[in-house]
Coordinates of C-alpha atoms in Angstrom, one line a residue:
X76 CA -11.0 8.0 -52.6
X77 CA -12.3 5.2 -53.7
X78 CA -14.7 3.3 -51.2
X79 CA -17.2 0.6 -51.9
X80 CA -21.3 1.8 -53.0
X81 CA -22.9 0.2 -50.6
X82 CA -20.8 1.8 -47.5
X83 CA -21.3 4.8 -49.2
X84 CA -25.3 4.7 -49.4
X85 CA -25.3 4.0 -45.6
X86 CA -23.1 6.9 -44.9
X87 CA -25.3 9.1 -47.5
X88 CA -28.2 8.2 -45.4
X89 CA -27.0 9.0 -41.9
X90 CA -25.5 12.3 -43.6
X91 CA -28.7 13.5 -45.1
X92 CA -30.7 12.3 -41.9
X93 CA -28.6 14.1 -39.5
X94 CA -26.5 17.1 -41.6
X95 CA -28.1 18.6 -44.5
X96 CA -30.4 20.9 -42.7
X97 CA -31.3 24.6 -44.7
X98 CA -30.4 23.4 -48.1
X99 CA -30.4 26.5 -50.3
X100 CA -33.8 27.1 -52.0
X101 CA -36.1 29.5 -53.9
X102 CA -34.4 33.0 -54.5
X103 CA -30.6 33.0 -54.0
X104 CA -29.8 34.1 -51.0
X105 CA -28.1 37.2 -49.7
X106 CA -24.7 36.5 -48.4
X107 CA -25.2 36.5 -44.4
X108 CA -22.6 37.7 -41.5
X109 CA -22.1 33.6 -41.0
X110 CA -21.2 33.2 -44.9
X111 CA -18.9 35.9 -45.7
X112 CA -16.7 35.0 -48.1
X113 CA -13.5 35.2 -47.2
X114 CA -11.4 37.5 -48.5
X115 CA -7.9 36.5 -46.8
X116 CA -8.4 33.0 -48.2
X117 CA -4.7 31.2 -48.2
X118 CA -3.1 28.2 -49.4
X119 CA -0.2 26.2 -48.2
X120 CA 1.5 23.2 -50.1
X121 CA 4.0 20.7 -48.3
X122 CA 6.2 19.7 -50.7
X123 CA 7.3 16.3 -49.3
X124 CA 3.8 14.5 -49.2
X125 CA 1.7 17.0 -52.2
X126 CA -0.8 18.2 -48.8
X127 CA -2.3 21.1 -49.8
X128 CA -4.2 23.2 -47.3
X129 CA -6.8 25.6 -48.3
X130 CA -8.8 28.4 -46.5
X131 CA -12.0 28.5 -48.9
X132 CA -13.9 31.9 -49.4
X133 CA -16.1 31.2 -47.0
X134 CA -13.7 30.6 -44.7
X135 CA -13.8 26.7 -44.6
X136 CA -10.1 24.6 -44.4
X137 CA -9.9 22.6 -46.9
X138 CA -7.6 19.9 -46.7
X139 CA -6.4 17.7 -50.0
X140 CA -4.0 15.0 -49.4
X141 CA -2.6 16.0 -53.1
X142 CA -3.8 17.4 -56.1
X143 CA -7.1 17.2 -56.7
X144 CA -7.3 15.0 -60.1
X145 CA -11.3 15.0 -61.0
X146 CA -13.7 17.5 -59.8
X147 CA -17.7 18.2 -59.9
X148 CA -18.2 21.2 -61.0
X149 CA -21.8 22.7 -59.5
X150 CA -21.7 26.2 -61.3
X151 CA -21.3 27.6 -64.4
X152 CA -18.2 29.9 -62.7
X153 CA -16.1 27.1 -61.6
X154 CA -17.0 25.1 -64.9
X155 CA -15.6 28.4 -66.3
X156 CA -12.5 28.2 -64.7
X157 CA -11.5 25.3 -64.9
X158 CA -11.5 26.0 -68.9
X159 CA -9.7 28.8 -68.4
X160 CA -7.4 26.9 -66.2
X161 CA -6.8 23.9 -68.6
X162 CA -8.5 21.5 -66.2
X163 CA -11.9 20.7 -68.3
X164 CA -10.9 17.5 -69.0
X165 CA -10.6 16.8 -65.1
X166 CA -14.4 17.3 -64.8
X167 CA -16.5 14.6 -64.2
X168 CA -19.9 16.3 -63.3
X169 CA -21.5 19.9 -63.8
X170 CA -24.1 21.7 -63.7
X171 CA -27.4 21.6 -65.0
X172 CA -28.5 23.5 -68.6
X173 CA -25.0 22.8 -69.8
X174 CA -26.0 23.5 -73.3
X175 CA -27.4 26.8 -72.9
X176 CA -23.6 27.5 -72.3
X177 CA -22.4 28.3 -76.1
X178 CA -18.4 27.9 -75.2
X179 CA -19.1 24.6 -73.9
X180 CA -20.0 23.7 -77.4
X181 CA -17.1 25.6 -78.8
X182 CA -13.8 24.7 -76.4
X183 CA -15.2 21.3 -74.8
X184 CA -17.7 20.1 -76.6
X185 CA -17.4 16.8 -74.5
X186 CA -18.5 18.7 -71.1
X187 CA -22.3 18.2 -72.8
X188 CA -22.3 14.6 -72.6
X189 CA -21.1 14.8 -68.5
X190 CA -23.4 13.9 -65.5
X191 CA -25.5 17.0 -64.4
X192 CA -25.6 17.4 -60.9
X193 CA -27.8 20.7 -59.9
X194 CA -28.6 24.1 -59.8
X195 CA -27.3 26.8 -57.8
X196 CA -30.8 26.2 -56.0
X197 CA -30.2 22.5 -55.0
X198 CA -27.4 20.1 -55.6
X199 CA -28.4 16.1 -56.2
X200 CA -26.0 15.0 -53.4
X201 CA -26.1 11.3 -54.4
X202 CA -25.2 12.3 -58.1
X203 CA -21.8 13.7 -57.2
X204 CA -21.3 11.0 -54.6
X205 CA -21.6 8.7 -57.2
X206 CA -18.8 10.6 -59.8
X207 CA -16.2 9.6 -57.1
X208 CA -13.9 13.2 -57.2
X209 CA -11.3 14.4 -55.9
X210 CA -13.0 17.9 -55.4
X211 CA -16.4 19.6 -55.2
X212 CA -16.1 23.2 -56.4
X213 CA -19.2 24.5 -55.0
X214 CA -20.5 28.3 -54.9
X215 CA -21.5 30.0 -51.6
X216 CA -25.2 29.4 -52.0
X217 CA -25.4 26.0 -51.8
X218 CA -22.4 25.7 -49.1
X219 CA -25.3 24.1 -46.8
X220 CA -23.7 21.0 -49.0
X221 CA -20.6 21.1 -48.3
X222 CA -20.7 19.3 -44.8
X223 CA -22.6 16.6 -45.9
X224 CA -20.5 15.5 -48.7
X225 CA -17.3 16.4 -46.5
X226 CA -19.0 13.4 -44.2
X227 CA -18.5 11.3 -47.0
X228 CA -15.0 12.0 -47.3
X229 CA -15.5 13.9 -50.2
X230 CA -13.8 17.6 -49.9
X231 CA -15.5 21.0 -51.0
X232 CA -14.1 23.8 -51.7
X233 CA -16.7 26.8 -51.5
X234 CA -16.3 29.9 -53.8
X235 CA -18.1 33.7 -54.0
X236 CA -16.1 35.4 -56.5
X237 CA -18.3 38.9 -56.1
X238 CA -15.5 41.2 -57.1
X239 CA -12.7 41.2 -59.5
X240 CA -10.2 40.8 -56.7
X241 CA -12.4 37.7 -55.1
X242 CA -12.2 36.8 -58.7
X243 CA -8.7 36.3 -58.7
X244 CA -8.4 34.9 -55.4
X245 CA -11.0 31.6 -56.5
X246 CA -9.1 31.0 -59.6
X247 CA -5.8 31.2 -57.4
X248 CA -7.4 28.4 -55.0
X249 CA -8.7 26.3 -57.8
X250 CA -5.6 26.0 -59.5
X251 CA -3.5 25.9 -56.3
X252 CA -6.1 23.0 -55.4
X253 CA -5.1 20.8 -58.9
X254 CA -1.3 21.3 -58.6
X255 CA -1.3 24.3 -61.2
X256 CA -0.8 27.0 -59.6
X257 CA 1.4 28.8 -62.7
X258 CA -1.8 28.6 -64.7
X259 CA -3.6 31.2 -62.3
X260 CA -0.8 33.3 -62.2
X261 CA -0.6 33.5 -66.3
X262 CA -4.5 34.7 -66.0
X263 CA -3.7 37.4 -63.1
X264 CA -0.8 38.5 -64.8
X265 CA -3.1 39.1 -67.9
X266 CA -5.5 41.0 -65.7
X267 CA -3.1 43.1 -63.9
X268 CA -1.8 44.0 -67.8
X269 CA -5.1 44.7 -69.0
X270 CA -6.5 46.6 -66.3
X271 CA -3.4 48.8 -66.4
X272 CA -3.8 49.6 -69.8
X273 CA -7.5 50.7 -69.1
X274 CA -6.4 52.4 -66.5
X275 CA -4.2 54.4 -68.1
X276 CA -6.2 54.8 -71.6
X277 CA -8.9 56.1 -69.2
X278 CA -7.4 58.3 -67.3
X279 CA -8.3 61.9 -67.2
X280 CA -11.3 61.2 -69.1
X281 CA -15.1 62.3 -68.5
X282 CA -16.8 58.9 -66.9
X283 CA -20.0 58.1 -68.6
X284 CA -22.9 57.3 -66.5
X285 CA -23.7 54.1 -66.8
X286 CA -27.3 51.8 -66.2
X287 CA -26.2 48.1 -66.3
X288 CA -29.6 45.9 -66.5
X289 CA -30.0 42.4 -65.4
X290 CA -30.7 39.2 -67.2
X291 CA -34.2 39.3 -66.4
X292 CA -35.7 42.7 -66.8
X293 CA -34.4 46.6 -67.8
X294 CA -35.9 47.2 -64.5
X295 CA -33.9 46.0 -62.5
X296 CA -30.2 46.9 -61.6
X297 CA -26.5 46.1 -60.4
X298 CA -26.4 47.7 -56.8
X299 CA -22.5 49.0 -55.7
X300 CA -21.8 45.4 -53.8
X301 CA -21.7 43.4 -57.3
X302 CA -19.3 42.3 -59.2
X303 CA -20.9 43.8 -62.5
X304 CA -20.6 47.4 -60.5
X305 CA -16.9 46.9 -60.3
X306 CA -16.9 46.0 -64.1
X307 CA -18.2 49.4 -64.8
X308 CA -15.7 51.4 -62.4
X309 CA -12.8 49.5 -64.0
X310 CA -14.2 50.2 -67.8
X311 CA -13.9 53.7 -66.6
X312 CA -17.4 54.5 -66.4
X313 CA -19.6 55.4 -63.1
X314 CA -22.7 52.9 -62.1
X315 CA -25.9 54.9 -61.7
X316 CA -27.5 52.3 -59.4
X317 CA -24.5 51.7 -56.8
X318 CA -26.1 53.2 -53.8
X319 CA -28.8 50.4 -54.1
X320 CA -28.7 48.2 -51.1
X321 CA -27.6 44.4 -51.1
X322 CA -25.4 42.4 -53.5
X323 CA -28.0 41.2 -55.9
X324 CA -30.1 42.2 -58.8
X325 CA -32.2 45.3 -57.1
X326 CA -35.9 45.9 -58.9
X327 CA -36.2 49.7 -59.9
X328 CA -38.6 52.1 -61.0
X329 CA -38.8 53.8 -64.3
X330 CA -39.0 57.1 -61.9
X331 CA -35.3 56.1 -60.5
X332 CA -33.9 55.8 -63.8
X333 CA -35.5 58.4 -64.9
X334 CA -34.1 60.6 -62.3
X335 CA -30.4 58.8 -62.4
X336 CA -30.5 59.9 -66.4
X337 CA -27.7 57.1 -67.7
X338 CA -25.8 58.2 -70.9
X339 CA -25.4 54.5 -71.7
X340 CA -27.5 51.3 -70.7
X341 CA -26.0 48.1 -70.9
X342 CA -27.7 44.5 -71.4
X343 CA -25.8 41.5 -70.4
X344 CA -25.3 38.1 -72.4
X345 CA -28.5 36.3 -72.0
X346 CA -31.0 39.2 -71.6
X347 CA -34.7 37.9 -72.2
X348 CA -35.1 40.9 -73.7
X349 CA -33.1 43.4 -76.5
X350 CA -31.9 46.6 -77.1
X351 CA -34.1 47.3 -79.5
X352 CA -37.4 46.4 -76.2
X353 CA -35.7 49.5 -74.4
X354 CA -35.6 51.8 -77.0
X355 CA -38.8 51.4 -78.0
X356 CA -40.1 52.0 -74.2
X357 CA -41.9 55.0 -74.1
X358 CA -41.4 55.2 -70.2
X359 CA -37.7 55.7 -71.1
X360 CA -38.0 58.1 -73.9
X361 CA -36.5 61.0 -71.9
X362 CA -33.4 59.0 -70.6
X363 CA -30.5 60.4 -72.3
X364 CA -29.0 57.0 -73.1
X365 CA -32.5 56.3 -75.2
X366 CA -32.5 59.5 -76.6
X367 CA -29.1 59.3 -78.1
X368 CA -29.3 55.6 -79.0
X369 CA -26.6 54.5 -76.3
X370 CA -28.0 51.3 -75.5
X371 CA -25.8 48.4 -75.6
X372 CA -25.8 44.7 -75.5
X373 CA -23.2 42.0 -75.2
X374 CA -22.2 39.4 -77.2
X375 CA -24.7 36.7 -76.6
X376 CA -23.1 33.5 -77.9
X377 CA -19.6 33.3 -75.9
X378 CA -19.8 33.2 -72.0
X379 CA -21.4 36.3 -69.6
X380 CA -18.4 38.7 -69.4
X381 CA -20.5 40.9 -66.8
X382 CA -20.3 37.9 -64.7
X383 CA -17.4 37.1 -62.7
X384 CA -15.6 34.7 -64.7
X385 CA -12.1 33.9 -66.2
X386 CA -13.2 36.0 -69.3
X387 CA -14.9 38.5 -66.9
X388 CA -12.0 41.0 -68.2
X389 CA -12.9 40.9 -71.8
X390 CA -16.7 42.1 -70.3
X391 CA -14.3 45.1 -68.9
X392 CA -12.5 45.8 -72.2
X393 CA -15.8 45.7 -74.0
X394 CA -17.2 48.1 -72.0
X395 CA -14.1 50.5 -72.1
X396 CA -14.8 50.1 -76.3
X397 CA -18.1 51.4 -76.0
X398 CA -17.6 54.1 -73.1
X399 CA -14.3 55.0 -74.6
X400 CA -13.8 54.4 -78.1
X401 CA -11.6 57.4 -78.7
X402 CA -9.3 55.7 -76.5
X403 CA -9.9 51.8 -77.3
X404 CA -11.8 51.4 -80.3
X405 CA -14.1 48.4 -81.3
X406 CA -12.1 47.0 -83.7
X407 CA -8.6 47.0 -81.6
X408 CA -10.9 45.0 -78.7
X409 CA -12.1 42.2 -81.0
X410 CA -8.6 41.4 -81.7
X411 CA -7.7 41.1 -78.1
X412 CA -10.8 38.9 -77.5
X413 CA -9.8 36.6 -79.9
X414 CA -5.7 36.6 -78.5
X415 CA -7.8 36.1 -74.8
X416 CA -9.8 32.7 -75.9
X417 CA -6.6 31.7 -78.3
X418 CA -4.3 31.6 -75.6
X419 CA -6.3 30.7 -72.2
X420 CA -8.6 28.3 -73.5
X421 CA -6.8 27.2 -77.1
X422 CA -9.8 28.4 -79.4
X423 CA -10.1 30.4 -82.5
X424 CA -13.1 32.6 -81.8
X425 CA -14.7 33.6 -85.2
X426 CA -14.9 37.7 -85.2
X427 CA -18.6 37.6 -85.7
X428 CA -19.2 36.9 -82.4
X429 CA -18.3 39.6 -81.1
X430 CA -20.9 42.2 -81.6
X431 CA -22.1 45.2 -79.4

């Protein structure tokens, strides 16, 4: 894959002049008919000359002619995985605000000092060209990419993990994609363990109704068609806010919470705002979830476990703890976080940071 710079600025040019046309910008973007992840994505592997063939999630063919060796990395998911994987010392690039990511510093510290190549509004196009890899791992909303860099020879492989089974299937591609495809299996087979166990701790018991906030505000919500509604279903608990159209965080009033009447509220790593903000809201004073002190955050220095990431389990397991703890109970979940990031990404986790 190597090729000289100059050839490669001429192609860049023509690319961008003639292919890189929408580019991803502003708000993300809901997922349209034309980008619908896939969710039969497959993979086939010919043995004799290490081909892999792909189908990406959103439906692309992706074609390697063997394992892909080093990879640019344009979101903090795929970084993620690729951890979780045992590929982070394949990444050459990544994405921006790196160190605003705390298990960068504590499981690769050397991921800081890589080439940052965008945002999951805009990629810098001539910044991965320049990193040579193997393989662009690239999220859905800035796919617009993918055919320009593809000009350059350069394959992409598009992911939109939005689900806990889309999850699984991106991590399954990734690994499959680097010639490790026993790594992914490990994870799913931890999943599939974990979630049975919840499964069955849960069963039979009353499902708390749960208000799971975004990042940005307690006023706005995870609708059905996101991956953090799933998290709550699978912890055993029921999300207040799935009839909400769309697959992104949904603004709401204090009337609809008011009305919907959570038993718990949950704030995810990275809130710009505390527990402590919605309790002392006076609009939510009558909310049985304020009234009885449920309100919940999560851990806030490790990764965003209500996002939909290798860890994305321990977000389910930590919720279970809190809706369930007659069942599961804090204590018995920190040890199982700490066995998680001991033996997927080979990193004592102290116990003080894991808090609810």
């Amino acid at each position: 894959m190597k090729r000289f710079r100059s050839a490669l600025a001429f192609l860049l040019a023509l690319a961008l002049l003639f292919s890189l046309t929408g580019c991803a910008g502003g708000e993300p973007q809901t997922t349209t008919e034309a980008t619908q992840p896939s969710t039969q994505a497959t993979t086939e592997a010919t043995t004799e000359n290490k081909t892999i063939t792909l189908t990406d999630q959103a439906g692309r063919q992706v074609t390697l002619d063997e394992p892909a060796q080093t990879l640019v990395s344009c979101y903090y998911i795929t970084t993620y995985s690729t951890l979780a994987l045992g590929l982070g010392d394949r990444v050459v690039g990544l994405e921006k605000k790196a160190d605003t990511r705390p298990i960068y510093s504590l499981c690769a510290p050397e991921l800081l000092e890589k080439p940052q190549v965008g945002t999951l509004k805009e990629l810098n196009v001539e910044a991965v060209v320049a990193l040579e890899p193997d393989l662009v791992l690239m999220p859905v909303k800035l796919q617009d990419y993918a055919t320009t860099l593809e000009d350059l020879g350069i394959p992409v492989l598009v992911v939109n993990p939005e689900s806990q089974e889309l999850l699984e299937e991106m991590l399954t591609l990734i690994a499959t994609a680097c010639g490790v495809p026993e790594r992914a299996e490990a994870l799913l087979a931890y999943y599939e363990e974990q979630l049975t166990k919840v499964s069955s701790m849960t069963a039979g018991e009353e499902k708390p109704r749960v208000y799971l906030a975004s990042n940005s505000s307690y006023l706005s919500a995870a609708p059905g068609q996101m991956y953090q509604s799933d998290l709550v279903t699978l912890a055993g608990g029921e999300n207040v806010m799935s009839q909400l159209p769309g697959d992104y965080w949904t603004e709401v009033s204090y009337e609809s919470i008011l009305a919907a009447d959570p038993e718990v509220i949950v704030i995810p790593a990275g809130a710009e705002y505390t527990a402590q903000d919605v309790l002392n809201d006076e609009s939510l004073s009558q909310v049985a979830a304020v009234k009885n002190g449920a309100v919940y955050a999560m851990p806030q220095n490790l990764e965003e476990w209500d996002s939909p990431i290798p860890s994305g389990i321990l977000g389910v397991l930590w919720l279970t703890s809190v809706l369930h703890p007659q069942v599961y109970d804090f204590e018995t979940f920190q040890k199982d976080a700490q066995d998680f990031y001991k033996t997927f990404y080979g990193v004592e986790i102290p116990g003080d940071l894991i808090t609810k």
